[in-house]
Each structure stands twice: as structure tokens, then as C-alpha cells.
């Protein structure tokens, strides 16, 4: 596949299509018990109250659980994959892994596209992987969008979901959050605004400079690729909402967070092997080069502001889940496990 412009390349990040909230909730109603299912069947976007709660918790297999959560902020039920070590005593910290640009609900996501399930099986940590939020960049939007609806993902990941995970899976409240590609900036920003909980944060091949000219161009293009409007998200570029959703504009809030960033050269090879063929896919190569530029700019600014940043650069690697998984494992070994007090079993 050949892309006609760098902007289109920025939209070709790994993920899968997401149904609308109405369709998703309608599909979900057939799997939920009692009055909740009845409410969903009669009203695809019900108002279930102002408090987040677990609607359904299902043991899928081995260390894999599926948890559906009512999010008042998003006015929707959100599905989350959770990995919990088998037969391990709690309490334990939690590690939140955000999906790619299209939300990961029907294909490419951490659980399907990487080996996280076996890799975390003997690590004493809850691994929480929300699904949904296509083209939202996992941020809080200022206004509902006619195409993408309500998006309040920073609130969901930063405030609504963690207490529920703690209660259901024995969490300690000492957590880390990481995002890949389009959600790398969001992970750092969620930690910046919730540093009492998220002691570590990581961006894997992201662009954590949302307010810079390059970052604003990439962010606007990613939103518009799903039919959304950056005006509905954060208003005019350079405005307060743009700065509030930009970790590079909130560096003072990251001084209590251990930050890990990763990027690669864009040259296929190494971690990419086995994840996808790159012989004719120019897009992932160029996207990774853009990510590398964004990340380098962020690292310089963050270090100058006194933020502790561990930056990992891979001489081989394009924008693939193989690279993202490799960067995640490096971040775990170098920064995250130590910071949140996780250990191998």
C-alpha cells in the first residue's frame, strides 16, 4: 500500500473499526443480565447514573478477564480486557495499555496482535486494556461530535476506571499508563493530570507534542480521518483545550512521574519481523519517522523542564505492533515495573 501524503500516513496507524455507541450498546444488551439488558434493549444510549460501575465481569480463559464498565463521562458501556496473574496473591499494581487510533474492537489490539497474555502471566500486575474511542486520541473532547459522539477518555482512564479495577482485582492504587501511536500523548497527559495514581507513563511511537505545528497537524488529521472535527475536540489550535490535552504543555505536572518514550528510525526490520509485511507499505515507515521527530522534540523540552525521561531509540523498526510490543517490554524492564513495584512471580 502506498500513501499519497504524510498526512494520510499519520492516519494509517494500527487498530480496527469501531461501531457507533448505539450499535455497540445494542449488541451488548444481549449479553447482560436483568434490568441492565432490558434498559439497553429499549434505549441504546441509556443514562445509567452519574457513578461508574462494573456492568459485567467475565472470566474468559486462564489469566484473561473481560470487564464491561458504565462510563458516565462517555455515556456508554466500555469493554476492557484485563489480564491477572493466575493464583497470585494481591494486592498488586495495575498497568493500563491504551489502544490505537481506531479503538481495537474488531482486530488489531494489544491482546490480539501481541503476546501480552503469556508475557504477563507470571508478572504480579493487573494489565488493563480498554477498547473504544476511535479517532479520539483518548482525550476529553470539548463538545459532542456528530460522527464520533461523546469522547471523555481521559476522564474514563484517569478517574472512572481505576477505582473499579482496584476493587475488582485487588489493585494497590499505584499504577502506570501507556499508549501506542495516536494514544502515546494521551498516556503521558493522563498521568500528568493524575500523578498521585499514575507513577509511570509511556509513549510508544507517539507524538507527544500536540500543540506544536507538527503535532497539531498530525492530531487534526487523525481526528478527521474518522470523520471527527478537531474543533469539536479542542477548539481552535493553540487554545486552552489544546494545551490541556498536550503533555508538552503540562510538563510541570509530569515532574512526579517516571516517563518513558520510545521511537524508531522507520527502517523496517528487527521488532517488525512477523508483525506484517513492509515490502510495499511505505506508510508505517514514514509515520514512524514523524513519530521519532515528535518524540525527540518532547524529550528535549521535558528534560529541560526537569522531567525524568527515559528515551529508547530503536535503529530498526517501522510503525507496527511488533515494534510497539518491543517498546512496551523495554519500558517494563527499564522503568515501569520498578516504579510501580511490580515483580515476576
Short mmCIF file of C-alpha atoms in Angstrom, two decimals:
data_model
loop_
_atom_site.label_atom_id
_atom_site.label_comp_id
_atom_site.label_asym_id
_atom_site.label_seq_id
_atom_site.Cartn_x
_atom_site.Cartn_y
_atom_site.Cartn_z
CA UNK A 1 0.00 0.00 0.00
CA UNK A 2 1.38 3.40 -0.98
CA UNK A 3 0.15 6.58 0.69
CA UNK A 4 -0.17 9.82 -1.23
CA UNK A 5 0.81 12.22 1.56
CA UNK A 6 2.38 12.26 5.03
CA UNK A 7 -0.98 13.31 6.48
CA UNK A 8 -2.64 10.15 5.18
CA UNK A 9 0.25 8.16 6.58
CA UNK A 10 -0.45 9.58 10.02
CA UNK A 11 -3.94 8.10 9.73
CA UNK A 12 -2.76 4.60 8.88
CA UNK A 13 -1.94 3.56 12.44
CA UNK A 14 -2.72 0.07 13.75
CA UNK A 15 -6.27 -0.52 15.03
CA UNK A 16 -9.71 -1.74 13.99
CA UNK A 17 -13.14 -0.38 13.16
CA UNK A 18 -15.47 0.61 15.97
CA UNK A 19 -19.22 0.53 15.76
CA UNK A 20 -21.14 3.58 16.93
CA UNK A 21 -22.03 3.73 20.66
CA UNK A 22 -25.67 2.99 19.83
CA UNK A 23 -24.83 -0.15 17.84
CA UNK A 24 -22.25 -1.29 20.37
CA UNK A 25 -24.66 -0.95 23.28
CA UNK A 26 -27.43 -2.68 21.33
CA UNK A 27 -25.13 -5.62 20.62
CA UNK A 28 -24.02 -5.65 24.23
CA UNK A 29 -27.58 -5.82 25.59
CA UNK A 30 -27.95 -9.47 24.57
CA UNK A 31 -25.07 -10.45 26.86
CA UNK A 32 -26.05 -8.54 30.00
CA UNK A 33 -28.24 -9.73 32.85
CA UNK A 34 -31.55 -8.47 34.16
CA UNK A 35 -32.67 -4.88 34.07
CA UNK A 36 -29.44 -3.59 32.55
CA UNK A 37 -30.00 -5.66 29.41
CA UNK A 38 -33.65 -4.58 29.28
CA UNK A 39 -32.68 -0.92 29.61
CA UNK A 40 -30.11 -1.22 26.83
CA UNK A 41 -32.57 -3.00 24.55
CA UNK A 42 -35.10 -0.20 24.95
CA UNK A 43 -32.61 2.66 24.82
CA UNK A 44 -29.25 2.13 23.08
CA UNK A 45 -27.65 5.05 24.94
CA UNK A 46 -29.12 4.88 28.43
CA UNK A 47 -28.26 7.21 31.25
CA UNK A 48 -27.37 4.75 33.97
CA UNK A 49 -26.42 7.30 36.58
CA UNK A 50 -23.54 9.56 37.49
CA UNK A 51 -21.31 6.88 39.00
CA UNK A 52 -19.17 4.46 37.04
CA UNK A 53 -19.75 0.81 37.85
CA UNK A 54 -18.93 -2.65 36.53
CA UNK A 55 -21.85 -3.95 34.49
CA UNK A 56 -20.36 -7.36 33.81
CA UNK A 57 -17.18 -9.20 34.77
CA UNK A 58 -16.48 -12.42 32.84
CA UNK A 59 -13.62 -14.89 33.13
CA UNK A 60 -12.65 -15.66 29.53
CA UNK A 61 -9.72 -18.06 29.90
CA UNK A 62 -6.66 -18.53 32.11
CA UNK A 63 -5.46 -15.05 33.13
CA UNK A 64 -7.88 -13.19 30.82
CA UNK A 65 -10.99 -11.40 32.08
CA UNK A 66 -13.48 -9.22 30.20
CA UNK A 67 -14.93 -6.30 32.13
CA UNK A 68 -17.72 -4.02 30.90
CA UNK A 69 -17.98 -0.67 32.65
CA UNK A 70 -20.64 2.03 32.58
CA UNK A 71 -18.84 5.32 31.93
CA UNK A 72 -20.95 8.35 32.84
CA UNK A 73 -18.36 10.59 31.18
CA UNK A 74 -18.74 8.83 27.81
CA UNK A 75 -22.42 7.95 28.32
CA UNK A 76 -21.61 4.44 27.12
CA UNK A 77 -20.64 0.98 28.32
CA UNK A 78 -16.95 0.40 27.70
CA UNK A 79 -15.38 -3.02 27.24
CA UNK A 80 -11.98 -3.72 28.79
CA UNK A 81 -9.67 -6.72 28.58
CA UNK A 82 -7.92 -7.42 31.87
CA UNK A 83 -5.01 -9.79 32.48
CA UNK A 84 -4.49 -11.03 36.03
CA UNK A 85 -1.73 -13.43 37.09
CA UNK A 86 -3.11 -16.84 37.92
CA UNK A 87 -3.11 -17.93 41.57
CA UNK A 88 -1.17 -14.83 42.62
CA UNK A 89 -1.93 -13.09 45.90
CA UNK A 90 -2.96 -9.44 45.84
CA UNK A 91 -2.93 -6.58 46.16
CA UNK A 92 -0.94 -5.65 43.06
CA UNK A 93 -0.35 -2.57 40.87
CA UNK A 94 -2.07 -2.07 37.53
CA UNK A 95 -0.73 -1.23 34.08
CA UNK A 96 -3.13 0.45 31.64
CA UNK A 97 -2.42 -0.10 27.92
CA UNK A 98 -4.37 2.19 25.58
CA UNK A 99 -5.42 1.05 22.07
CA UNK A 100 -4.51 2.53 18.68
CA UNK A 101 -6.30 5.07 16.57
CA UNK A 102 -9.42 3.04 15.74
CA UNK A 103 -10.04 1.61 19.18
CA UNK A 104 -9.08 -2.03 18.72
CA UNK A 105 -12.57 -3.54 19.00
CA UNK A 106 -12.57 -5.76 15.92
CA UNK A 107 -9.00 -6.71 15.24
CA UNK A 108 -5.68 -5.05 15.90
CA UNK A 109 -5.18 -4.52 19.62
CA UNK A 110 -2.76 -5.46 22.37
CA UNK A 111 -4.44 -8.77 23.16
CA UNK A 112 -4.81 -9.99 19.57
CA UNK A 113 -1.70 -8.50 17.95
CA UNK A 114 0.96 -9.07 20.61
CA UNK A 115 2.00 -11.72 23.12
CA UNK A 116 0.91 -9.74 26.19
CA UNK A 117 -1.26 -12.58 27.50
CA UNK A 118 1.55 -15.13 28.03
CA UNK A 119 4.17 -12.44 28.66
CA UNK A 120 2.33 -11.01 31.70
CA UNK A 121 1.06 -14.36 33.02
CA UNK A 122 3.88 -14.60 35.58
CA UNK A 123 4.11 -10.94 36.49
CA UNK A 124 2.30 -9.69 39.57
CA UNK A 125 0.38 -6.87 37.88
CA UNK A 126 -3.11 -6.24 36.54
CA UNK A 127 -2.92 -5.33 32.85
CA UNK A 128 -5.95 -3.30 31.79
CA UNK A 129 -6.69 -2.72 28.09
CA UNK A 130 -9.71 -0.50 27.32
CA UNK A 131 -11.37 -0.78 23.92
CA UNK A 132 -13.12 2.01 22.03
CA UNK A 133 -12.59 5.71 21.46
CA UNK A 134 -11.81 5.66 17.73
CA UNK A 135 -10.06 8.77 16.44
CA UNK A 136 -10.50 10.48 19.81
CA UNK A 137 -6.78 10.30 20.64
CA UNK A 138 -8.08 9.09 24.03
CA UNK A 139 -8.69 12.63 25.24
CA UNK A 140 -11.59 14.64 26.61
CA UNK A 141 -13.39 16.48 23.82
CA UNK A 142 -14.98 19.85 24.49
CA UNK A 143 -18.17 19.07 22.54
CA UNK A 144 -20.01 16.00 21.22
CA UNK A 145 -19.12 15.26 17.61
CA UNK A 146 -21.84 14.42 15.01
CA UNK A 147 -19.80 11.45 13.79
CA UNK A 148 -17.72 10.33 16.77
CA UNK A 149 -20.18 11.23 19.51
CA UNK A 150 -19.15 11.90 23.10
CA UNK A 151 -15.48 11.41 23.94
CA UNK A 152 -14.25 11.76 27.51
CA UNK A 153 -11.49 9.18 27.55
CA UNK A 154 -9.02 10.98 29.78
CA UNK A 155 -11.70 11.09 32.45
CA UNK A 156 -12.54 7.42 31.92
CA UNK A 157 -8.97 6.12 32.14
CA UNK A 158 -7.75 8.66 34.67
CA UNK A 159 -10.63 8.64 37.14
CA UNK A 160 -13.57 6.34 36.42
CA UNK A 161 -11.94 3.00 35.62
CA UNK A 162 -9.03 2.67 38.10
CA UNK A 163 -11.06 2.52 41.35
CA UNK A 164 -13.25 -0.18 39.84
CA UNK A 165 -10.22 -2.22 38.78
CA UNK A 166 -8.73 -1.82 42.26
CA UNK A 167 -11.91 -3.11 43.87
CA UNK A 168 -12.46 -5.99 41.44
CA UNK A 169 -8.87 -7.21 41.09
CA UNK A 170 -7.07 -6.11 44.24
CA UNK A 171 -5.26 -3.05 42.95
CA UNK A 172 -2.87 -1.02 45.07
CA UNK A 173 -3.63 2.37 43.50
CA UNK A 174 -0.02 2.62 42.33
CA UNK A 175 -0.32 2.36 38.56
CA UNK A 176 1.23 3.07 35.17
CA UNK A 177 -0.35 4.01 31.84
CA UNK A 178 0.99 3.65 28.30
CA UNK A 179 -0.26 4.38 24.81
CA UNK A 180 0.84 3.47 21.31
CA UNK A 181 0.98 5.78 18.35
CA UNK A 182 -2.11 8.05 18.50
CA UNK A 183 -2.59 7.43 22.23
CA UNK A 184 1.02 7.92 23.32
CA UNK A 185 0.45 11.59 24.07
CA UNK A 186 -2.77 10.76 25.93
CA UNK A 187 -1.00 8.32 28.23
CA UNK A 188 1.53 10.95 29.28
CA UNK A 189 -1.17 13.56 29.70
CA UNK A 190 -3.43 11.28 31.74
CA UNK A 191 -0.51 10.66 34.08
CA UNK A 192 0.29 14.37 34.24
CA UNK A 193 -3.23 15.17 35.46
CA UNK A 194 -3.43 12.14 37.77
CA UNK A 195 0.10 11.78 39.07
CA UNK A 196 -0.96 10.60 42.53
CA UNK A 197 -2.08 7.35 40.92
CA UNK A 198 -0.04 7.02 37.73
CA UNK A 199 3.55 6.99 38.89
CA UNK A 200 4.86 5.98 35.46
CA UNK A 201 3.74 6.70 31.90
CA UNK A 202 4.96 5.64 28.47
CA UNK A 203 4.52 6.70 24.85
CA UNK A 204 5.32 4.05 22.25
CA UNK A 205 5.99 5.67 18.86
CA UNK A 206 3.63 8.51 19.66
CA UNK A 207 3.67 12.25 19.02
CA UNK A 208 3.54 13.82 22.50
CA UNK A 209 3.68 17.40 21.19
CA UNK A 210 0.02 18.06 20.40
CA UNK A 211 0.29 21.87 20.36
CA UNK A 212 3.38 22.14 18.17
CA UNK A 213 2.83 22.88 14.47
CA UNK A 214 3.73 19.30 13.54
CA UNK A 215 1.76 17.79 16.41
CA UNK A 216 -1.34 19.89 15.73
CA UNK A 217 -1.28 18.91 12.06
CA UNK A 218 -0.96 15.20 12.87
CA UNK A 219 -3.63 15.33 15.61
CA UNK A 220 -6.14 17.16 13.39
CA UNK A 221 -5.53 14.71 10.54
CA UNK A 222 -6.04 11.68 12.77
CA UNK A 223 -9.35 13.02 14.08
CA UNK A 224 -10.60 13.94 10.63
CA UNK A 225 -9.70 10.51 9.24
CA UNK A 226 -12.56 9.11 11.31
CA UNK A 227 -14.92 11.90 10.33
CA UNK A 228 -14.38 13.87 13.52
CA UNK A 229 -13.67 17.57 13.89
CA UNK A 230 -10.72 18.90 15.87
CA UNK A 231 -12.87 21.98 16.53
CA UNK A 232 -15.32 19.78 18.44
CA UNK A 233 -12.39 18.18 20.21
CA UNK A 234 -10.29 21.11 21.38
CA UNK A 235 -11.45 24.22 19.51
CA UNK A 236 -9.03 26.48 17.69
CA UNK A 237 -5.40 25.28 17.60
CA UNK A 238 -3.37 26.99 20.29
CA UNK A 239 -6.39 27.42 22.56
CA UNK A 240 -6.65 26.24 26.18
CA UNK A 241 -8.15 22.85 25.34
CA UNK A 242 -5.25 22.06 23.01
CA UNK A 243 -2.78 22.91 25.75
CA UNK A 244 -4.73 20.96 28.36
CA UNK A 245 -4.51 17.81 26.21
CA UNK A 246 -0.83 18.26 25.36
CA UNK A 247 1.73 16.69 27.72
CA UNK A 248 4.37 19.06 26.34
CA UNK A 249 2.27 21.95 27.68
CA UNK A 250 1.90 20.32 31.10
CA UNK A 251 5.49 19.39 31.84
CA UNK A 252 5.29 20.86 35.35
CA UNK A 253 2.67 18.18 36.12
CA UNK A 254 4.99 15.39 34.97
CA UNK A 255 7.77 16.06 37.45
CA UNK A 256 6.41 13.42 39.83
CA UNK A 257 6.01 10.85 37.03
CA UNK A 258 8.64 8.49 35.63
CA UNK A 259 8.30 9.00 31.88
CA UNK A 260 9.34 6.54 29.17
CA UNK A 261 9.29 7.42 25.49
CA UNK A 262 10.21 5.24 22.52
CA UNK A 263 10.59 5.73 18.81
CA UNK A 264 12.42 4.13 15.91
CA UNK A 265 14.14 5.07 12.68
CA UNK A 266 11.33 3.92 10.40
CA UNK A 267 13.63 1.43 8.68
CA UNK A 268 11.77 -1.93 8.62
CA UNK A 269 13.34 -4.82 10.44
CA UNK A 270 14.17 -6.01 13.90
CA UNK A 271 10.99 -5.78 16.02
CA UNK A 272 8.79 -5.62 12.92
CA UNK A 273 9.58 -9.15 11.82
CA UNK A 274 6.48 -11.30 11.91
CA UNK A 275 4.04 -8.46 12.57
CA UNK A 276 3.31 -7.51 8.97
CA UNK A 277 4.93 -7.28 5.54
CA UNK A 278 6.53 -3.92 4.88
CA UNK A 279 7.91 -4.53 1.41
CA UNK A 280 5.41 -2.17 -0.23
CA UNK A 281 3.95 -0.44 2.84
CA UNK A 282 5.60 2.97 2.83
CA UNK A 283 3.10 4.35 5.31
CA UNK A 284 4.37 2.69 8.52
CA UNK A 285 7.93 3.73 7.67
CA UNK A 286 7.09 7.41 7.24
CA UNK A 287 4.71 7.50 10.21
CA UNK A 288 7.49 6.21 12.44
CA UNK A 289 9.84 8.91 11.17
CA UNK A 290 7.27 11.56 12.09
CA UNK A 291 6.84 9.93 15.49
CA UNK A 292 10.60 9.97 16.01
CA UNK A 293 10.74 13.72 15.29
CA UNK A 294 7.84 14.45 17.65
CA UNK A 295 9.31 12.28 20.38
CA UNK A 296 12.76 13.83 20.12
CA UNK A 297 11.25 17.32 20.45
CA UNK A 298 9.28 16.24 23.51
CA UNK A 299 12.27 14.61 25.19
CA UNK A 300 14.37 17.77 24.80
CA UNK A 301 11.64 20.00 26.21
CA UNK A 302 10.79 17.64 29.05
CA UNK A 303 14.36 17.22 30.23
CA UNK A 304 14.91 20.96 30.14
CA UNK A 305 11.84 21.31 32.38
CA UNK A 306 13.20 18.81 34.91
CA UNK A 307 11.06 15.81 33.92
CA UNK A 308 12.70 12.40 34.31
CA UNK A 309 12.52 10.88 30.82
CA UNK A 310 13.98 7.57 29.76
CA UNK A 311 14.05 7.62 25.95
CA UNK A 312 14.58 4.43 23.98
CA UNK A 313 15.51 4.62 20.31
CA UNK A 314 15.45 1.60 18.04
CA UNK A 315 17.68 1.76 14.91
CA UNK A 316 15.29 -0.66 13.19
CA UNK A 317 11.54 -0.55 13.30
CA UNK A 318 8.56 0.88 11.46
CA UNK A 319 5.07 1.59 12.80
CA UNK A 320 3.93 -1.97 13.60
CA UNK A 321 2.59 -3.85 16.59
CA UNK A 322 5.84 -5.76 16.61
CA UNK A 323 7.65 -2.50 17.36
CA UNK A 324 5.04 -1.38 19.90
CA UNK A 325 5.31 -4.67 21.80
CA UNK A 326 9.09 -4.45 21.81
CA UNK A 327 8.97 -0.89 23.15
CA UNK A 328 6.50 -1.94 25.84
CA UNK A 329 8.77 -4.72 27.06
CA UNK A 330 11.75 -2.38 27.20
CA UNK A 331 9.71 0.16 29.14
CA UNK A 332 8.61 -2.54 31.57
CA UNK A 333 12.17 -3.67 32.21
CA UNK A 334 13.72 -0.21 32.43
CA UNK A 335 11.06 1.98 34.03
CA UNK A 336 7.58 0.70 34.76
CA UNK A 337 7.98 -2.47 36.87
CA UNK A 338 10.42 -0.75 39.21
CA UNK A 339 8.35 2.40 39.58
CA UNK A 340 5.03 0.74 40.40
CA UNK A 341 6.53 -2.09 42.46
CA UNK A 342 5.61 -4.99 40.18
CA UNK A 343 7.60 -8.20 40.24
CA UNK A 344 7.94 -11.50 38.46
CA UNK A 345 6.30 -14.48 40.12
#
